Coordinates of N, CA and C in Angstrom, one line a residue:
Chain I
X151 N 0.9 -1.2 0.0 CA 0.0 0.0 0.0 C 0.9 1.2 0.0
X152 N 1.4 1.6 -1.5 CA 2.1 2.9 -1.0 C 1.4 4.0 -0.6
X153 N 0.4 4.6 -1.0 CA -0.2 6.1 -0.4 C 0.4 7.1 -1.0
X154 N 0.9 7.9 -0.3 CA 1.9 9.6 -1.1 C 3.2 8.6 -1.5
X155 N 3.6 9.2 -2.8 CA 5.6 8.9 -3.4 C 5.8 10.0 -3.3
X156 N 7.1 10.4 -3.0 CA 8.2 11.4 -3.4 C 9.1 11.1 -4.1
X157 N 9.8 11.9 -5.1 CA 10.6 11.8 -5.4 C 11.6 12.8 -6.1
X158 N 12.6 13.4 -5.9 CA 13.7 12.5 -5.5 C 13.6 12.7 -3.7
X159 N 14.3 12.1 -2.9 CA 14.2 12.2 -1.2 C 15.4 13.2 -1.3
X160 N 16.4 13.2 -1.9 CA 17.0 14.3 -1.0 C 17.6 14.8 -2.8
X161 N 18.0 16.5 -3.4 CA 18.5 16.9 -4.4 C 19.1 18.2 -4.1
X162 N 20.4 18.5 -4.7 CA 21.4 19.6 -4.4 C 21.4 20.2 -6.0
X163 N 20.5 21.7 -6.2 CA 20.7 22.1 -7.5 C 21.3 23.3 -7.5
X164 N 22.1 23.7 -8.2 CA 22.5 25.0 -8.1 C 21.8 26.2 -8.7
X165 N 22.1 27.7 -8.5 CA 20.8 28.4 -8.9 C 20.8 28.2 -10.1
X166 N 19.7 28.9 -10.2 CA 19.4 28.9 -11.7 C 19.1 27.8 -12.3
X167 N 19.2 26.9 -11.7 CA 18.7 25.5 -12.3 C 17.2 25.0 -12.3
X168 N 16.9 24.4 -13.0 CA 15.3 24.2 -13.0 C 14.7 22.6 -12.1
X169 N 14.2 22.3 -11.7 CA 13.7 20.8 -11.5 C 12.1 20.5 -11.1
X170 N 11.8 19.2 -11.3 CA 10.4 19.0 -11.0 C 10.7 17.8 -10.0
X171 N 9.8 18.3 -8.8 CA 9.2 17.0 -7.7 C 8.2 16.9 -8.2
X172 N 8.4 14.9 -8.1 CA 7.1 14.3 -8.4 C 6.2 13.8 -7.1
X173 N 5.3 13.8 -7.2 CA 4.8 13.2 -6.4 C 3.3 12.8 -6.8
X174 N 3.1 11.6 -6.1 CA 2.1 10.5 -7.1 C 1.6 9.8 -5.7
X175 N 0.0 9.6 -6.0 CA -0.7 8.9 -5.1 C -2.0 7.8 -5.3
X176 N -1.6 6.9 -4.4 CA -2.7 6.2 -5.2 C -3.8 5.5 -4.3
X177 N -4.3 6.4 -3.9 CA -5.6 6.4 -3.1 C -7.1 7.0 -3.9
X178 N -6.8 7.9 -4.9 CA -7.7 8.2 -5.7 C -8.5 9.1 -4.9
X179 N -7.7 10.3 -4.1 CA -7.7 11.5 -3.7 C -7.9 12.5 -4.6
X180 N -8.7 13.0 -4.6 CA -9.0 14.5 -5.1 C -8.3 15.5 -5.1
X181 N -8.1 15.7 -3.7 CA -7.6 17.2 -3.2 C -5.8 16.6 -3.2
X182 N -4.9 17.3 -3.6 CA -3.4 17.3 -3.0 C -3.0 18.9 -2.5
X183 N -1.7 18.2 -2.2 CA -1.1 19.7 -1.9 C 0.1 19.8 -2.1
X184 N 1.5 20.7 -2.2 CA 2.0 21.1 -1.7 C 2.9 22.0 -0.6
X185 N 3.9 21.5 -0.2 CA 4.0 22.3 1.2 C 5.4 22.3 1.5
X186 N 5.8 23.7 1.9 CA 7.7 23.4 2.3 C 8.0 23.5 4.1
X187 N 8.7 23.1 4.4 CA 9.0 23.2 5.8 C 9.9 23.8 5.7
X188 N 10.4 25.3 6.5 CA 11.8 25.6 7.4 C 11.6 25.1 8.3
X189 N 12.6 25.3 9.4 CA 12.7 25.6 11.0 C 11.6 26.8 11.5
X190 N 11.1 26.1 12.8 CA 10.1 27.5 13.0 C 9.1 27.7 12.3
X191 N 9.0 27.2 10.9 CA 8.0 28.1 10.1 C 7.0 27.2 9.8
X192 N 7.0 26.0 10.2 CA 5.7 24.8 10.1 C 5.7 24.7 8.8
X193 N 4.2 24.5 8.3 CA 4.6 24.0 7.1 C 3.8 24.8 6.5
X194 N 4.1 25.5 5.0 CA 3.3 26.4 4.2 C 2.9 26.3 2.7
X195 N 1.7 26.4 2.9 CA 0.9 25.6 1.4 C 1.5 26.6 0.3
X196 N 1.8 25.4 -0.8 CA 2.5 26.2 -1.6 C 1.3 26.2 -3.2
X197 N 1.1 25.3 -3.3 CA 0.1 25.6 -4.1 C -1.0 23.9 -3.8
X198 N -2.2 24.1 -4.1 CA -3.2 22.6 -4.3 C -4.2 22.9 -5.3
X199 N -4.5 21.1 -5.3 CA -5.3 21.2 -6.3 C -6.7 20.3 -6.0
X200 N -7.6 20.9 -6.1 CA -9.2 20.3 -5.7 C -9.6 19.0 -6.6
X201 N -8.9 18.9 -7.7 CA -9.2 17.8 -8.7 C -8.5 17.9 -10.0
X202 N -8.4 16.7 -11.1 CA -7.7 17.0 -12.4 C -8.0 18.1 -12.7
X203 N -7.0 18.7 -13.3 CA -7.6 20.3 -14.3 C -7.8 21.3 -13.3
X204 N -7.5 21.6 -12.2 CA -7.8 22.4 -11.2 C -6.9 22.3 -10.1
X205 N -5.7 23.9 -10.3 CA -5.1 24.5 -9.0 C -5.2 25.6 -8.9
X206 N -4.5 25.9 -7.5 CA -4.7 27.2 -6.8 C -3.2 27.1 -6.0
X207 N -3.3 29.0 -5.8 CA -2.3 29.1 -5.0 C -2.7 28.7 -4.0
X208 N -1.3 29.1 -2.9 CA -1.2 28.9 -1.7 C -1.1 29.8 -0.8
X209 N -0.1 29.8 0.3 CA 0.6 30.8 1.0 C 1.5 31.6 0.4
X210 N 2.2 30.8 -0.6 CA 3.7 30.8 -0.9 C 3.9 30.2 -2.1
X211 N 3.4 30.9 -3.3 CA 3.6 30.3 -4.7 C 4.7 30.7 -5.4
X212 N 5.4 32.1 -5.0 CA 6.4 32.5 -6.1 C 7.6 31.8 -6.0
X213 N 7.9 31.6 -7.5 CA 8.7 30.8 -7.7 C 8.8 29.2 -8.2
X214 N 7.6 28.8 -8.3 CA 7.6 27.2 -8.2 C 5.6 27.5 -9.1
X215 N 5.5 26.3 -10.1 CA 4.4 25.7 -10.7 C 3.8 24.7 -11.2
X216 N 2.7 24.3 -10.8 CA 2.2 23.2 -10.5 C 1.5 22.9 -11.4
X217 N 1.0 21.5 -12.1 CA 0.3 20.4 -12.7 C -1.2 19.5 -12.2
X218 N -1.5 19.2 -13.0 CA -2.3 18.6 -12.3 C -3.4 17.5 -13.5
X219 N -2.7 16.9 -14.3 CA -3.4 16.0 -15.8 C -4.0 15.2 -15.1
X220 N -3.5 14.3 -13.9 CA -4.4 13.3 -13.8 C -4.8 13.3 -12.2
X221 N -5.4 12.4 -12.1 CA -6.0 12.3 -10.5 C -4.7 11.7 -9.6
X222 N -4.0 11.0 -10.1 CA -2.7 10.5 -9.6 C -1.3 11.4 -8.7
X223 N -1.5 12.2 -10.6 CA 0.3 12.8 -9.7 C -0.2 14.7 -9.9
X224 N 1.0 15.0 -9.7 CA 1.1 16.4 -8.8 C 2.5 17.0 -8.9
X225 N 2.8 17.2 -9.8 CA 4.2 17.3 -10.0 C 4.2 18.9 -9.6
X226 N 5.4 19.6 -8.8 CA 5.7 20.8 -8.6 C 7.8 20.9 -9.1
X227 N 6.9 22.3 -10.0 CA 8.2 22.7 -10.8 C 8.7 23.9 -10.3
X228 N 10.1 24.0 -10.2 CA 10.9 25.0 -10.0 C 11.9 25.5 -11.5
X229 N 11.4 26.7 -11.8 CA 11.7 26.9 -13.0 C 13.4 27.5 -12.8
X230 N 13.6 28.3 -12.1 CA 15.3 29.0 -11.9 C 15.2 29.2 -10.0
X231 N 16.3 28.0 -9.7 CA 16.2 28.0 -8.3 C 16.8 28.7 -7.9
X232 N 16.4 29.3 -6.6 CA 17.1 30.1 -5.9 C 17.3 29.2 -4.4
X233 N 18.7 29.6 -3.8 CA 19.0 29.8 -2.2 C 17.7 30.2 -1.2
X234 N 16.6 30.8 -1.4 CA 15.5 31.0 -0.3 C 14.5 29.7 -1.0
X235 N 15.1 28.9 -1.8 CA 13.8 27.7 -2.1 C 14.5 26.3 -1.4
X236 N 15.5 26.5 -0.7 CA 16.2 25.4 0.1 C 14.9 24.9 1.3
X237 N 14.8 24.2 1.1 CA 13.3 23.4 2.1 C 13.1 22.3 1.7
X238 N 12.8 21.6 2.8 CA 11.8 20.4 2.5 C 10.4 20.8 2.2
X239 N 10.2 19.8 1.0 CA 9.1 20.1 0.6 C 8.3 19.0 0.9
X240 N 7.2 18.9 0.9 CA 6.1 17.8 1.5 C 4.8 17.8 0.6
X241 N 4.8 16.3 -0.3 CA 3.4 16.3 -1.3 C 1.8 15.3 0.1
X242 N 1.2 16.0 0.0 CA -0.4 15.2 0.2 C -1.2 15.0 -0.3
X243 N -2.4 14.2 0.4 CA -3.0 14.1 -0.7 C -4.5 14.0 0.3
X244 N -5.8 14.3 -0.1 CA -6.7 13.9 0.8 C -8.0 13.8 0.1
X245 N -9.2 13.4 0.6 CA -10.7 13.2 0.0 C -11.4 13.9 0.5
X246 N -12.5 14.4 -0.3 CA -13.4 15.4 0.1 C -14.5 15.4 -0.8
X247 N -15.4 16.5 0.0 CA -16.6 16.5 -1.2 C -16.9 18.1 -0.7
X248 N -18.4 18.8 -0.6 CA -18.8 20.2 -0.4 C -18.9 20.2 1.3
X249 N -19.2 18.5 1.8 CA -19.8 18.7 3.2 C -18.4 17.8 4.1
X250 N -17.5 17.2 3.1 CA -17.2 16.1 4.4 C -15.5 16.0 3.8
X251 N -14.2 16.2 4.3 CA -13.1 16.0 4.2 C -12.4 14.9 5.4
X252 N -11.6 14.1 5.1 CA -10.5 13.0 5.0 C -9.2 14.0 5.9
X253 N -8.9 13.3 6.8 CA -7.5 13.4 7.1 C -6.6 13.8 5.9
X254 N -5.1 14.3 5.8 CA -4.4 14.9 4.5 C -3.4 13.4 4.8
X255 N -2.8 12.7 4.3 CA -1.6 11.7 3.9 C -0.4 12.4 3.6
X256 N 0.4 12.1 4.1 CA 1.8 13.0 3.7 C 2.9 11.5 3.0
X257 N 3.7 12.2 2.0 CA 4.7 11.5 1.3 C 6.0 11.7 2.5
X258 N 6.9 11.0 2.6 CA 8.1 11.4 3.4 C 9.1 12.6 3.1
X259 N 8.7 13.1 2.4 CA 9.5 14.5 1.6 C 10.8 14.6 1.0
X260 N 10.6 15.9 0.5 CA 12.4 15.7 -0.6 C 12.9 17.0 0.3
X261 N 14.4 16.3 0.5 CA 14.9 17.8 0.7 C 16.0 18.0 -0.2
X262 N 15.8 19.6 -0.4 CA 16.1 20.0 -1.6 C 17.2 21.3 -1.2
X263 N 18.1 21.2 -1.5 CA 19.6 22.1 -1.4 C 19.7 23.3 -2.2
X264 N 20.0 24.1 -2.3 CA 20.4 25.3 -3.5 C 21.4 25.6 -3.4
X265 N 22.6 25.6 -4.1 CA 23.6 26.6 -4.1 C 24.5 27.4 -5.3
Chain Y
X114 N -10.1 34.0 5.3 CA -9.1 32.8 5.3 C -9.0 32.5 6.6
X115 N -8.7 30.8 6.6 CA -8.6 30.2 8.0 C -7.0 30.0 8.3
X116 N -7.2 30.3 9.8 CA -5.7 29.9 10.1 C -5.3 29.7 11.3
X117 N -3.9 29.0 11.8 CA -4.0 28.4 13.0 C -3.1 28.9 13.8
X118 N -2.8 29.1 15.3 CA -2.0 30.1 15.9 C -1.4 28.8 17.1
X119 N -0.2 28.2 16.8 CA 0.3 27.4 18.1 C 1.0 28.5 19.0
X120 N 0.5 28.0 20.3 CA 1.5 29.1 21.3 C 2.4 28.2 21.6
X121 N 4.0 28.5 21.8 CA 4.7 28.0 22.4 C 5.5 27.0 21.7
X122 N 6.9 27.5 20.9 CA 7.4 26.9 19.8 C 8.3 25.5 20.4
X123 N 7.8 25.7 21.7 CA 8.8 25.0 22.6 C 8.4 24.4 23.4
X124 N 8.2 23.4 24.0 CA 7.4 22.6 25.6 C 8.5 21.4 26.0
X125 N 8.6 21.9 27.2 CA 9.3 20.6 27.8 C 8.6 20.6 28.7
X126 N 8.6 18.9 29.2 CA 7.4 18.3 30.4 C 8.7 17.0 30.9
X127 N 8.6 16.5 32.6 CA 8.7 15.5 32.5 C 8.1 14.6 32.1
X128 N 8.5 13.3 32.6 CA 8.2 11.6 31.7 C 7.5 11.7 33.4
X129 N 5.7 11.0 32.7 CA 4.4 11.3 33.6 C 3.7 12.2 33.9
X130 N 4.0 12.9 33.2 CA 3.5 15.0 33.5 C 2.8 15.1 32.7
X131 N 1.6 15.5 32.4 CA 0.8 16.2 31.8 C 1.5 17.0 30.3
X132 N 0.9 16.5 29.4 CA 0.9 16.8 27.9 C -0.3 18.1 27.5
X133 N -0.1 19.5 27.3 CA -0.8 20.5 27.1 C 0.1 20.8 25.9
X134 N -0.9 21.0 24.4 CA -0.1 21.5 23.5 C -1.1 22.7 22.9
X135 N -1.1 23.9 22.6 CA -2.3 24.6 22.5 C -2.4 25.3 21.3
X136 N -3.5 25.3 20.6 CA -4.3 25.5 19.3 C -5.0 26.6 19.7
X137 N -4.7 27.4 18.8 CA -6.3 28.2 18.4 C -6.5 28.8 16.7
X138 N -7.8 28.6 16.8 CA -8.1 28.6 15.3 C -8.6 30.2 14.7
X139 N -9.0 30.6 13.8 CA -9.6 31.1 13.1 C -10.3 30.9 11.5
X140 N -11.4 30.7 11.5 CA -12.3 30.4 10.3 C -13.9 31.0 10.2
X141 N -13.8 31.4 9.0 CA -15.2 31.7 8.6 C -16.3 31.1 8.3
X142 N -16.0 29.9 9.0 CA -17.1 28.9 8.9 C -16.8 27.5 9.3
X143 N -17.7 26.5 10.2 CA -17.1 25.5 10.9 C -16.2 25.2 10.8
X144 N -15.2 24.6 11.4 CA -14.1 23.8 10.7 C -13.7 22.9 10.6
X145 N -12.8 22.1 10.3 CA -12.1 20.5 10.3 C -10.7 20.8 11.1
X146 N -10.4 20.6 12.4 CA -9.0 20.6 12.7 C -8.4 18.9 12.8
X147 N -7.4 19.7 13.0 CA -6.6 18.4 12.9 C -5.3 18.4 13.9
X148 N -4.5 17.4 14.6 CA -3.2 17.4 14.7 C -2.4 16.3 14.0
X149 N -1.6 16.6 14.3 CA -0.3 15.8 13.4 C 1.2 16.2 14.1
X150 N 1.5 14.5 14.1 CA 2.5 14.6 14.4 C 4.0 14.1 13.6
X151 N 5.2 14.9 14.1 CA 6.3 14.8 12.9 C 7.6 14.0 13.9
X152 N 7.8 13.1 13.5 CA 9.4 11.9 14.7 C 10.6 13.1 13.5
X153 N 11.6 12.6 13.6 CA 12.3 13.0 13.1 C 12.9 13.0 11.6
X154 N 13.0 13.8 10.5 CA 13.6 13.0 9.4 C 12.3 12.2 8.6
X155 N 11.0 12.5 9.1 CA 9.9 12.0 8.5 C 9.1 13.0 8.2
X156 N 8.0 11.9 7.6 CA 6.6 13.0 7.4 C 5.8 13.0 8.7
X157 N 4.5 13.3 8.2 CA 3.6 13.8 9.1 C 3.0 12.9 9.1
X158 N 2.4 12.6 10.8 CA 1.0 11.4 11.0 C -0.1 12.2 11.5
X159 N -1.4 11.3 11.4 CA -2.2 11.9 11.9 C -2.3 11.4 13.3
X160 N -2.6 12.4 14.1 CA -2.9 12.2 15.8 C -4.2 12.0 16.0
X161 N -5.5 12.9 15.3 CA -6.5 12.8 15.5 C -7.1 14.1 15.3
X162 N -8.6 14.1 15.1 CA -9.1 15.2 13.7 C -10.6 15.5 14.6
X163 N -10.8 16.6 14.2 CA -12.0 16.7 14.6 C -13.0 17.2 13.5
X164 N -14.6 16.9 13.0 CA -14.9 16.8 12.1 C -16.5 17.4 12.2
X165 N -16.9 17.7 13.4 CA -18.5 18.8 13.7 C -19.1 17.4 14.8
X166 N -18.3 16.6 14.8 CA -19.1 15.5 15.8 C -18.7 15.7 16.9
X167 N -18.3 14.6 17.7 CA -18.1 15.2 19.4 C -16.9 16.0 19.7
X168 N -17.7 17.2 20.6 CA -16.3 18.1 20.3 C -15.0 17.9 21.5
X169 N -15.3 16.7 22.5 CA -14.1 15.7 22.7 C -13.5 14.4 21.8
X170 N -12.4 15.0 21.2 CA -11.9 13.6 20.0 C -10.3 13.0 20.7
X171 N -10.6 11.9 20.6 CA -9.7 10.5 21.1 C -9.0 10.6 19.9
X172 N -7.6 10.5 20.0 CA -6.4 10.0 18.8 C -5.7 8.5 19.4
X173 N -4.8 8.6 18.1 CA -3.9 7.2 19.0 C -2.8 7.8 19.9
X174 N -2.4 7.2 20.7 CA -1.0 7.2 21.4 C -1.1 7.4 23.0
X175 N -2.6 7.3 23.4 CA -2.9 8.3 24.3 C -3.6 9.7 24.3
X176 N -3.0 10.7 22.9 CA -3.5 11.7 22.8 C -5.6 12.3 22.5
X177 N -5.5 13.6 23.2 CA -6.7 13.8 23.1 C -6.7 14.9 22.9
X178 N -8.3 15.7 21.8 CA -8.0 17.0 22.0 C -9.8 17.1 22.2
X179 N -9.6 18.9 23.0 CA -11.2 19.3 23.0 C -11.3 20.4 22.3
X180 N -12.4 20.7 21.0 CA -13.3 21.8 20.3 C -13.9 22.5 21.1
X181 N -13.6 23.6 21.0 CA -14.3 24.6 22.3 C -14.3 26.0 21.2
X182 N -15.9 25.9 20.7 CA -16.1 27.4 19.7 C -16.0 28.6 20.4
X183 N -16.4 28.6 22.0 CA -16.4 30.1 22.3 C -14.9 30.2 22.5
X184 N -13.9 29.3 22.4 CA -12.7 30.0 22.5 C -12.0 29.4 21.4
X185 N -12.4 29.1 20.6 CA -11.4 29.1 19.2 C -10.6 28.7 19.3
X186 N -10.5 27.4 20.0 CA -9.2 26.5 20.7 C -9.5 24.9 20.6
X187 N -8.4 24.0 20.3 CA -8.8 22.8 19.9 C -7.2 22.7 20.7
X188 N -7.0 22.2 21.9 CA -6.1 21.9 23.0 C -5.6 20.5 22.7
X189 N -4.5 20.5 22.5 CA -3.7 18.8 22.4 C -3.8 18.3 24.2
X190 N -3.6 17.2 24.5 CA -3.5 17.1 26.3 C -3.1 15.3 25.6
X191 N -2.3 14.8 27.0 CA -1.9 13.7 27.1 C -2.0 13.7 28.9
X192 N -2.5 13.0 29.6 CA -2.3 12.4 30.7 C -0.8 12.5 31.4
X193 N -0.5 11.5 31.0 CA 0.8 11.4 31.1 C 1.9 10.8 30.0
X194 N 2.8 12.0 30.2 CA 4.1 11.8 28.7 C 5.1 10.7 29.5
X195 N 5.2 10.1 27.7 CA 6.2 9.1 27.7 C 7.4 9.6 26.6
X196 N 8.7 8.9 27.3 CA 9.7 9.6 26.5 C 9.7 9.4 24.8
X197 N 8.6 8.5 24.3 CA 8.6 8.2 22.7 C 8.0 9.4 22.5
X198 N 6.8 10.4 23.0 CA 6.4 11.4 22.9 C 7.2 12.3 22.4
X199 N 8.1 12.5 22.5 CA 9.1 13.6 22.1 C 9.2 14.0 20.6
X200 N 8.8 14.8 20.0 CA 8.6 14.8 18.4 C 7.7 16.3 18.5
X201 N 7.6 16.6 16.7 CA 7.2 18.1 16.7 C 5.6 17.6 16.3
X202 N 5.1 18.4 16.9 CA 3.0 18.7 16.6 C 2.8 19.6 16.2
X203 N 2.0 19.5 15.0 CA 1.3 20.5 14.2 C 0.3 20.7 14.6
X204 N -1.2 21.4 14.4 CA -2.3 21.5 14.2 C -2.2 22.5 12.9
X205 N -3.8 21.9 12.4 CA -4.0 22.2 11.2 C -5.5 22.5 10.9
X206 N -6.1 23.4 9.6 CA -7.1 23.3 10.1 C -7.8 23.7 8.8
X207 N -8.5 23.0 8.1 CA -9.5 23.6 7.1 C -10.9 24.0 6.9
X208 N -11.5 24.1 6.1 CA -12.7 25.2 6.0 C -13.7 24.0 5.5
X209 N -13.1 22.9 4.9 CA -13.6 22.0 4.4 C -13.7 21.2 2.7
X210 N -14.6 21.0 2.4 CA -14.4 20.5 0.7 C -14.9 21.3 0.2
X211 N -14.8 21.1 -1.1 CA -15.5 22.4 -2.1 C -14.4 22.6 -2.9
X212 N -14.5 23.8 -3.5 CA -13.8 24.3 -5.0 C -12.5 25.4 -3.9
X213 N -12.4 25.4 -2.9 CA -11.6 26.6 -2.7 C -11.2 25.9 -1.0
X214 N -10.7 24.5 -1.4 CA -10.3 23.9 0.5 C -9.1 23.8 0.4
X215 N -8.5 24.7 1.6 CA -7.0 24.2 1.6 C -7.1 24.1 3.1
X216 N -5.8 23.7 3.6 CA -5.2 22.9 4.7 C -3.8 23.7 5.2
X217 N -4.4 24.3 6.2 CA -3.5 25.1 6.5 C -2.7 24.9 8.1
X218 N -1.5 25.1 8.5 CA -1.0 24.4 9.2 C -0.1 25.1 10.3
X219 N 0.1 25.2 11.6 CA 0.3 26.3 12.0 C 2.0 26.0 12.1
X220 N 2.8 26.7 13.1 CA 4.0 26.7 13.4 C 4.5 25.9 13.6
X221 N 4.4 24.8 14.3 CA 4.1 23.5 15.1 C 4.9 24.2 17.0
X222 N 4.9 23.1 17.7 CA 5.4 22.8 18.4 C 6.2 21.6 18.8
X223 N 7.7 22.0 19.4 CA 8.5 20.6 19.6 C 8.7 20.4 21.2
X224 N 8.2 19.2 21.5 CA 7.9 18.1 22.6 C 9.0 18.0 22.6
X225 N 9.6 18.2 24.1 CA 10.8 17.4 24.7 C 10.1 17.1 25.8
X226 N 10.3 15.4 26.3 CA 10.2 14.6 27.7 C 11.5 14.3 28.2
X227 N 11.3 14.8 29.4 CA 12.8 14.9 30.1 C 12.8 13.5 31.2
X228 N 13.5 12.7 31.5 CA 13.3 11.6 32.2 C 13.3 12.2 33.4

């Protein structure tokens, strides 16, 4: 029973470089999310998505853009990294409807380096 | 927009002491809280959720928390702490399902049990 993937678990890109986290679930979740952890700063939605064909920002979108083709995966792209995008990032995933929401599933996270 | 306010980025208790971790919410309409807890080097688990049913909710490990609308507070509490306890808690809290639900998550707090 996997639930949330991550992938890659840990990546060192230097600026300016571009990359995509994947992350894929297979619970057949509606809603995902993304999310980065600092120290101190908990965890901050970076962008989600309510269903195929449908995102939204978050707290904290600049810089990074998200996907959303199928009900599965969730891919979040960093187009030119910078040094303040060094975080662990964290994909979820959860069920819902207008009246009734599911606990959120967390993937084990990627952590991601910049220099 | 909903959001969640942990006091106290910090708690130490001894090992049998009373577990107080404290929540307070803000939302524009019922809400779904949640806690979650993070060991080290991992993701996030669920502790236990509260959902418009009893506004005392039972999680695993021992942990408990109480819904209390006139104070906008959903209180973590354990009986008595055991040194496995030691790990960071989140609360979290959404507005629910629909076209515009996110999951918002506050600072956390980190649990040290001192023997």
């Amino acid at each position: 029973n996997a639930g949330v993937t991550q992938t890659p678990k840990f990546r060192i890109l230097k600026i300016g470089q571009s990359m995509t986290l994947q992350c894929t679930q297979d619970m057949n979740h509606n809603y995902m999310y993304w999310y980065r952890q600092d120290p101190g700063m908990g965890l901050k939605l970076i962008y989600y998505s309510v269903g195929a064909g449908i995102t939204d920002k978050g707290e904290v979108p600049n810089g990074y853009n998200v996907s959303r083709s199928t009900t599965e995966d969730f891919p979040l792209r960093l187009e030119l990294a910078a040094p303040s995008q060094t975080s662990v990032y964290f994909c979820a995933s959860s069920s819902g409807t207008n009246t009734v929401l599911t606990e959120a599933f967390f993937g084990q996270g990627t952590r991601l380096t910049v220099v | 927009a909903q959001s969640v306010t942990q006091l106290g980025s910090h708690v130490s208790v001894s090992e049998g002491a009373l577990v107080l971790l404290r929540c307070n919410y803000s939302s524009s309409v019922p809400p779904y809280l949640f806690w979650y807890v993070q060991y080290p080097n991992q993701g996030l688990q669920l502790l236990l959720k509260y959902t418009s049913a009893a506004t005392l909710v039972k999680g695993i490990n021992g942990f408990e928390a109480e819904f209390k609308k006139s104070e906008t507070s959903f209180h973590l509490t354990k009986p008595s702490a055991h040194m496995s306890d030691a790990a960071e808690y989140f609360c979290a809290v959404s507005e629910g399902g629909g076209a515009t639900n996110k999951l918002i998550f506050g600072t956390g707090t980190l649990l040290a049990v001192q023997p």
